[in-house]
Short mmCIF file of C-alpha atoms and ligand atoms in Angstrom, two decimals:
data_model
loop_
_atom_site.label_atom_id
_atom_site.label_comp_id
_atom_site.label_asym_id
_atom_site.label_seq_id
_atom_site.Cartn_x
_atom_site.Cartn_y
_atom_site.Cartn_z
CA UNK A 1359 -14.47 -5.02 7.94
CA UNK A 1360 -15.46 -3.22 4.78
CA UNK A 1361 -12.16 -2.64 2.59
CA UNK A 1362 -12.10 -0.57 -0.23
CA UNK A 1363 -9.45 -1.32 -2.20
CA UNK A 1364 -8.29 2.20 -4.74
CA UNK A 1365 -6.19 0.23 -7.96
CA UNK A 1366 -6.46 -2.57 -9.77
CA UNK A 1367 -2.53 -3.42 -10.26
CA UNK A 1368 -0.57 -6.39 -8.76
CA UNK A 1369 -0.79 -4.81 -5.12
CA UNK A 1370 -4.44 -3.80 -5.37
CA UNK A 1371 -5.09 -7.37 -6.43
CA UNK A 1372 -2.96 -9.51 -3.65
CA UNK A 1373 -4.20 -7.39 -1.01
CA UNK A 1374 -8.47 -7.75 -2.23
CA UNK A 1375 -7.53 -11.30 -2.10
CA UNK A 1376 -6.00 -11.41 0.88
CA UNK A 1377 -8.59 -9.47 2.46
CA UNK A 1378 -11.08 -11.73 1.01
CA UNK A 1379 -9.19 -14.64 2.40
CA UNK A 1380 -9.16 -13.18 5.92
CA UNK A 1381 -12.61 -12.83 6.23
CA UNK A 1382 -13.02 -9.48 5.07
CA UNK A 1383 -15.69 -7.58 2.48
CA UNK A 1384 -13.80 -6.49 -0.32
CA UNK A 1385 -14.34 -3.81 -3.16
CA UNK A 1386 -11.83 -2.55 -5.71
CA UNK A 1387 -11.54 0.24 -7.36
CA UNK A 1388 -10.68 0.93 -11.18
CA UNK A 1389 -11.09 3.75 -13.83
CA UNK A 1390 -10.47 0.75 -16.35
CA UNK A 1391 -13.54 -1.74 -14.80
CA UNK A 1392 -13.39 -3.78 -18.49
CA UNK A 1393 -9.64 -4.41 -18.42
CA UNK A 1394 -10.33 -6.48 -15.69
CA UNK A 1395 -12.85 -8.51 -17.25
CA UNK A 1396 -11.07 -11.78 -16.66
CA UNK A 1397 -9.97 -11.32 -13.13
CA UNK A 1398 -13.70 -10.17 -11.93
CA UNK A 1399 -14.46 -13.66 -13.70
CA UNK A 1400 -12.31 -15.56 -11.55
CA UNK A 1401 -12.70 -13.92 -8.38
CA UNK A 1402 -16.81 -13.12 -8.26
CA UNK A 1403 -16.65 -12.28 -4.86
CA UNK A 1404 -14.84 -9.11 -4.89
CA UNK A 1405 -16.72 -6.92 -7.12
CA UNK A 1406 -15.48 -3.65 -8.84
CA UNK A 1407 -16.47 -0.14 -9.07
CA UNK A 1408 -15.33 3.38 -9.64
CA UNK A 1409 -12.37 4.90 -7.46
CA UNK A 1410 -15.54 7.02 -5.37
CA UNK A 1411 -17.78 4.06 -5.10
CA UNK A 1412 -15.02 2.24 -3.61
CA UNK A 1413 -13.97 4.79 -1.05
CA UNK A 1414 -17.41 5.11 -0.34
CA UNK A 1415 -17.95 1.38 0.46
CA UNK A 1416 -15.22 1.05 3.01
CA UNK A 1417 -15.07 1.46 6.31
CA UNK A 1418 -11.29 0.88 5.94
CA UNK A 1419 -9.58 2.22 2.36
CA UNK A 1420 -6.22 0.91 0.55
CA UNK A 1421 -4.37 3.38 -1.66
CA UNK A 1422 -2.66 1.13 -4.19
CA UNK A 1423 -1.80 3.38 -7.07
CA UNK A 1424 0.74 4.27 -9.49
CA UNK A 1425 2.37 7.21 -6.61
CA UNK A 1426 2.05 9.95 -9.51
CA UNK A 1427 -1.37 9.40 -9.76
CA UNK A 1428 -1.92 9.07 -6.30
CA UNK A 1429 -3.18 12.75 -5.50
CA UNK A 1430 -5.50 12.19 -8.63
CA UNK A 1431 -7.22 8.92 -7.67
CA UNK A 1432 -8.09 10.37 -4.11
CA UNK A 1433 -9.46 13.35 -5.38
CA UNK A 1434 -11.85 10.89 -7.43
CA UNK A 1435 -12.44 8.57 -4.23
CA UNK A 1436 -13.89 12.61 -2.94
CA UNK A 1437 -12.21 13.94 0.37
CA UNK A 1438 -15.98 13.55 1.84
CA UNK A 1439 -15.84 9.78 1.31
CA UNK A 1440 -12.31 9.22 2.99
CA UNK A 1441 -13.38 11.22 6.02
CA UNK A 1442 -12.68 9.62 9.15
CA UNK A 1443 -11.58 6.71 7.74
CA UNK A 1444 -8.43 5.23 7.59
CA UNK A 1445 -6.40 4.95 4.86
CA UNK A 1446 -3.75 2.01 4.17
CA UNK A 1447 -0.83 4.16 1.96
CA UNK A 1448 0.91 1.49 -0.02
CA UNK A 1449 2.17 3.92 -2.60
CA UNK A 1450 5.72 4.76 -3.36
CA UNK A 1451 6.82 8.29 -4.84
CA UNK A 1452 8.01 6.44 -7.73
CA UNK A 1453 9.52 8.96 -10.89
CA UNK A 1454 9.47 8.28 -14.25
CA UNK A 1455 12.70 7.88 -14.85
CA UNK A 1456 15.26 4.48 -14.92
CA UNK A 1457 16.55 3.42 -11.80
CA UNK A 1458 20.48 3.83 -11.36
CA UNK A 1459 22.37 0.74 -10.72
CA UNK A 1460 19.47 -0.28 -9.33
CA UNK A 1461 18.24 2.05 -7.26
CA UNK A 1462 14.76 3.83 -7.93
CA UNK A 1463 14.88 7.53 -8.33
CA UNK A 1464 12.08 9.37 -6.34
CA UNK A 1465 10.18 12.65 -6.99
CA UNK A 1466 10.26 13.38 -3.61
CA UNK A 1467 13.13 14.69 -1.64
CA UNK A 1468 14.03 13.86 2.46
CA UNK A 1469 12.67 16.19 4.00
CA UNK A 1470 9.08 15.35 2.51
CA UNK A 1471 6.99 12.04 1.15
CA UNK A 1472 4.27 11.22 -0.69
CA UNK A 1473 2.21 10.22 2.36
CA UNK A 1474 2.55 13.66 4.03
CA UNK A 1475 1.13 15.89 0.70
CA UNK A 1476 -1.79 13.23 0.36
CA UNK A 1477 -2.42 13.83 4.32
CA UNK A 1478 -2.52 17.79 4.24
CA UNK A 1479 -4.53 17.37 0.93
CA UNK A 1480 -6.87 15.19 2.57
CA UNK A 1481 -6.55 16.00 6.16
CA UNK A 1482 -9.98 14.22 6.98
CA UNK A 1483 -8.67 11.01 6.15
CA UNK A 1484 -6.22 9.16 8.60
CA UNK A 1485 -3.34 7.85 6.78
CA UNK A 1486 -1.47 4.91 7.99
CA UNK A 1487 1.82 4.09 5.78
CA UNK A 1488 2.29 0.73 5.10
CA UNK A 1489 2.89 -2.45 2.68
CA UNK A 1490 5.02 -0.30 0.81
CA UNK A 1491 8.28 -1.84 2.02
CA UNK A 1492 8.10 -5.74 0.44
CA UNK A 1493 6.64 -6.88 -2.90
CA UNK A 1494 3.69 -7.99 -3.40
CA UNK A 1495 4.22 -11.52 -3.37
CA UNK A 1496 5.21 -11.36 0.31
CA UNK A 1497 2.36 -8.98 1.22
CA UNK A 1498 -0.59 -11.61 2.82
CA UNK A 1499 1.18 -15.14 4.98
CA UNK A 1500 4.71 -14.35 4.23
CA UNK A 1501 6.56 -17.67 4.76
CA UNK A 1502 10.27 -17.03 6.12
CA UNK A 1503 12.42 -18.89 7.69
CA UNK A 1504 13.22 -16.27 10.04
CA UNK A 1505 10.10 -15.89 11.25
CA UNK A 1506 7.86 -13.27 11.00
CA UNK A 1507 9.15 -9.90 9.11
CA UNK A 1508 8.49 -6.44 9.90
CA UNK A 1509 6.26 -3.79 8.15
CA UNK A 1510 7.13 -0.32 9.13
CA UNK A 1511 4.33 1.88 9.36
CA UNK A 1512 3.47 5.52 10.37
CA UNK A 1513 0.78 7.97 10.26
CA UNK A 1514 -1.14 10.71 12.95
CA UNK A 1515 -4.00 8.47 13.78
CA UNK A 1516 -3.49 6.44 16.76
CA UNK A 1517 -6.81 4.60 16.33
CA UNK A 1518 -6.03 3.94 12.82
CA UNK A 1519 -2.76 2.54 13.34
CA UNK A 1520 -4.01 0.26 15.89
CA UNK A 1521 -6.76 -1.05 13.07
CA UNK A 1522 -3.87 -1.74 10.78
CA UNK A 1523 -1.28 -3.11 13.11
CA UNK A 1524 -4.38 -5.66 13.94
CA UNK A 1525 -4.73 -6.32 10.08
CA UNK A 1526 -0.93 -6.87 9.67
CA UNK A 1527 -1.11 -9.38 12.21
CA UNK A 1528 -3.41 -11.13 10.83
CA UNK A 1529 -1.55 -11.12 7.34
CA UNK A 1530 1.12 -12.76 9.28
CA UNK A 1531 3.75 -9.32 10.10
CA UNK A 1532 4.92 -8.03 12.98
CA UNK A 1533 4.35 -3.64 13.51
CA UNK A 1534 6.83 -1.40 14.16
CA UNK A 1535 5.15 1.87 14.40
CA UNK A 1536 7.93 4.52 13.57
CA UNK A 1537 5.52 7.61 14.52
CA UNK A 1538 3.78 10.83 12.80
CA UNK A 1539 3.40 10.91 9.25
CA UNK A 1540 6.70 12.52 8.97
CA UNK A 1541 8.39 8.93 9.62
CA UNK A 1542 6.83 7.97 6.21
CA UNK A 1543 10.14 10.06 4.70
CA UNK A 1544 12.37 7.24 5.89
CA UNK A 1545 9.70 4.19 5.47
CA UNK A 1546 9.13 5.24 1.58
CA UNK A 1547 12.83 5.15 0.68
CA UNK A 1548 12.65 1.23 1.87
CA UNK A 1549 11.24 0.66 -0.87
CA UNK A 1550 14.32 1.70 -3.12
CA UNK A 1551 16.50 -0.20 -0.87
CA UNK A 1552 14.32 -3.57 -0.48
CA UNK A 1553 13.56 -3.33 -4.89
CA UNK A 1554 17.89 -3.06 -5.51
CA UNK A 1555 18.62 -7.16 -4.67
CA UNK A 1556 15.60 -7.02 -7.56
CA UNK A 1557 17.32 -5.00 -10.48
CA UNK A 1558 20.42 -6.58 -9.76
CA UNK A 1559 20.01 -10.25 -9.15
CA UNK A 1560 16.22 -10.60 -9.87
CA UNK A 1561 15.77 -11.80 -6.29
CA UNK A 1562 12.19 -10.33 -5.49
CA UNK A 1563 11.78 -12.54 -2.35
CA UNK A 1564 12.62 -11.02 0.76
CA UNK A 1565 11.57 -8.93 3.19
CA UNK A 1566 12.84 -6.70 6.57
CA UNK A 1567 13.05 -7.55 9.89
CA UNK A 1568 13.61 -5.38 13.25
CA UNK A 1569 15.74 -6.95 15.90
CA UNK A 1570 15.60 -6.04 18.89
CA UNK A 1571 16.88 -6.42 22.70
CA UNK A 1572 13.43 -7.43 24.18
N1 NAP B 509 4.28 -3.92 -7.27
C1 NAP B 509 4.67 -4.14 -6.01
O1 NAP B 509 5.05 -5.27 -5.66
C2 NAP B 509 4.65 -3.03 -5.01
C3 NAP B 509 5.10 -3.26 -3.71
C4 NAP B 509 4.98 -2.26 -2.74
C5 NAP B 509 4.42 -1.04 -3.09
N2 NAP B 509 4.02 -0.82 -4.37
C6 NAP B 509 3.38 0.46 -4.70
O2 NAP B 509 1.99 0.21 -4.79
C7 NAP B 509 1.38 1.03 -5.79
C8 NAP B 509 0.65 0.14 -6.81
O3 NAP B 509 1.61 -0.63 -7.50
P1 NAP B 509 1.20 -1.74 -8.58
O4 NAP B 509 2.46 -2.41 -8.94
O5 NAP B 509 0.05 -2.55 -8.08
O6 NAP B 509 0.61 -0.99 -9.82
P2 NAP B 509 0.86 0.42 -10.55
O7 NAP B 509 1.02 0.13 -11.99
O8 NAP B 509 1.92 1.23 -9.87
O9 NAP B 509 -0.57 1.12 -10.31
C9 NAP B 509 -1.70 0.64 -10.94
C10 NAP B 509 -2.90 1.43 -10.48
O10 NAP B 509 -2.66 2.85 -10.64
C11 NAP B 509 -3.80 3.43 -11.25
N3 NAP B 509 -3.43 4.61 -12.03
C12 NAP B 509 -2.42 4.72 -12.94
N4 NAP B 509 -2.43 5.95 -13.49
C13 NAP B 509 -3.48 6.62 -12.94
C14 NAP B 509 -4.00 7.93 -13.08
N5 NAP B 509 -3.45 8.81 -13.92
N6 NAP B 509 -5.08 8.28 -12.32
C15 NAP B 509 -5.64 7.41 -11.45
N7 NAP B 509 -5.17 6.14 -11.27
C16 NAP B 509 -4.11 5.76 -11.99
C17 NAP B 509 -4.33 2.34 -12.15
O11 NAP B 509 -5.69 2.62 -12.40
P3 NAP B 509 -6.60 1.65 -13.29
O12 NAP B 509 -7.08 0.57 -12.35
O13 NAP B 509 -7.71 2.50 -13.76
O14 NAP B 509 -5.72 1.11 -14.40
C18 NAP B 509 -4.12 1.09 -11.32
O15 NAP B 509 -5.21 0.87 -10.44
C19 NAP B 509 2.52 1.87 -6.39
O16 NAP B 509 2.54 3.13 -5.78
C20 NAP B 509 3.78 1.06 -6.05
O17 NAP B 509 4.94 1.87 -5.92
C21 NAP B 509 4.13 -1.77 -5.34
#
């Protein structure tokens, strides 16, 4: 497929690669194309472009922003160009502010997320929550010895979840689809829970897994 990756950070990166890697056509997106200058030397085949050239370019579209500036770097991708589509949410309604002991604060509260103000803002686009829930270093072939992990994900779009459920197994996860776009309440605040072994210990490598009977 065409992917269009939105942000140039650590996740935007891993994930163009990993596209890349599985066969994929890859484009990411950047307000800041020069301070990249060095990555676009060593990886020529993913080339870069504004956050609307790169929404336009895929047929699939990654949101891997900084979460406060998520609203803002869809309304440059253009609502026209993420019509129909669907969009990967990666984001995490990060605040600016210190985390406690550990634990990320969030601007959002739990009876709303991120993912469900960029889907009424941008309710031509179908947006499928996930990658948010592991670090980025565990995102494409995660290698554990209990197998494969999970990656929650949720969104309205039945048809788009299926697309990313198939991407996610090739990246090496197993799905568990939680639901509507509501579910994205509980699968953002992962994120706070899988970053506090982080803060505390510096252990960044690990990931969730869902057992279950069958
Ligand atoms: N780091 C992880 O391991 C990890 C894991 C899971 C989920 N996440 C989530 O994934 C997202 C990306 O994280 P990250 O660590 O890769 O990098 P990040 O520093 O959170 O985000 C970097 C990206 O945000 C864009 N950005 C920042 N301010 C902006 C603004 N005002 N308007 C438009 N775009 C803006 C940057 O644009 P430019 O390219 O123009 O600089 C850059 O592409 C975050 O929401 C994070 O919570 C991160």
């Amino acid at each position: 497929m065409k992917i269009g990756v939105l942000g140039s950070g650590d996740v935007g990166k891993v994930l163009a690669k990993g596209f890349l890697a599985h066969g994929h056509e890859v484009m990411v997106g950047t307000r800041t194309p020069l301070k990249l200058k060095e990555w676009a030397r060593d990886n020529t085949k993913i080339p870069l472009g504004s956050f609307a050239d790169v929404a336009r370019f895929g047929e699939l579209v990654v949101l891997a922003v900084k979460g406060t500036a998520a609203m803002d770097a869809l309304r440059a991708a253009t609502a026209t160009n993420l019509a129909g589509k669907p969009v990967i949410d990666a984001t995490n309604p990060i605040a600016e502010a210190p985390p406690n002991n550990g634990v990320l604060k969030f601007f959002t509260n739990l009876d709303d997320s991120l993912m469900e103000r960029l889907q009424r803002e941008f309710s031509g686009a179908c947006f499928v929550k996930a990658f948010n829930s592991v670090g980025n270093a565990c995102m494409v072939n995660p290698q554990f010895k209990g197998g494969r992990p999970t990656m929650f994900i949720c969104g309205n779009d039945e048809q788009a979840k299926g697309i990313v459920s198939g991407i996610l197994d090739q990246f090496g996860w197993e799905t568990a689809d939680m639901g509507k776009a509501e579910a994205a309440r509980a699968i953002e605040p992962l994120c706070m829970l899988w970053c506090i072994p982080g803060f505390l210990r510096n252990d960044w490598v690990h990931a969730f897994k869902l057992l279950t009977q069958a």
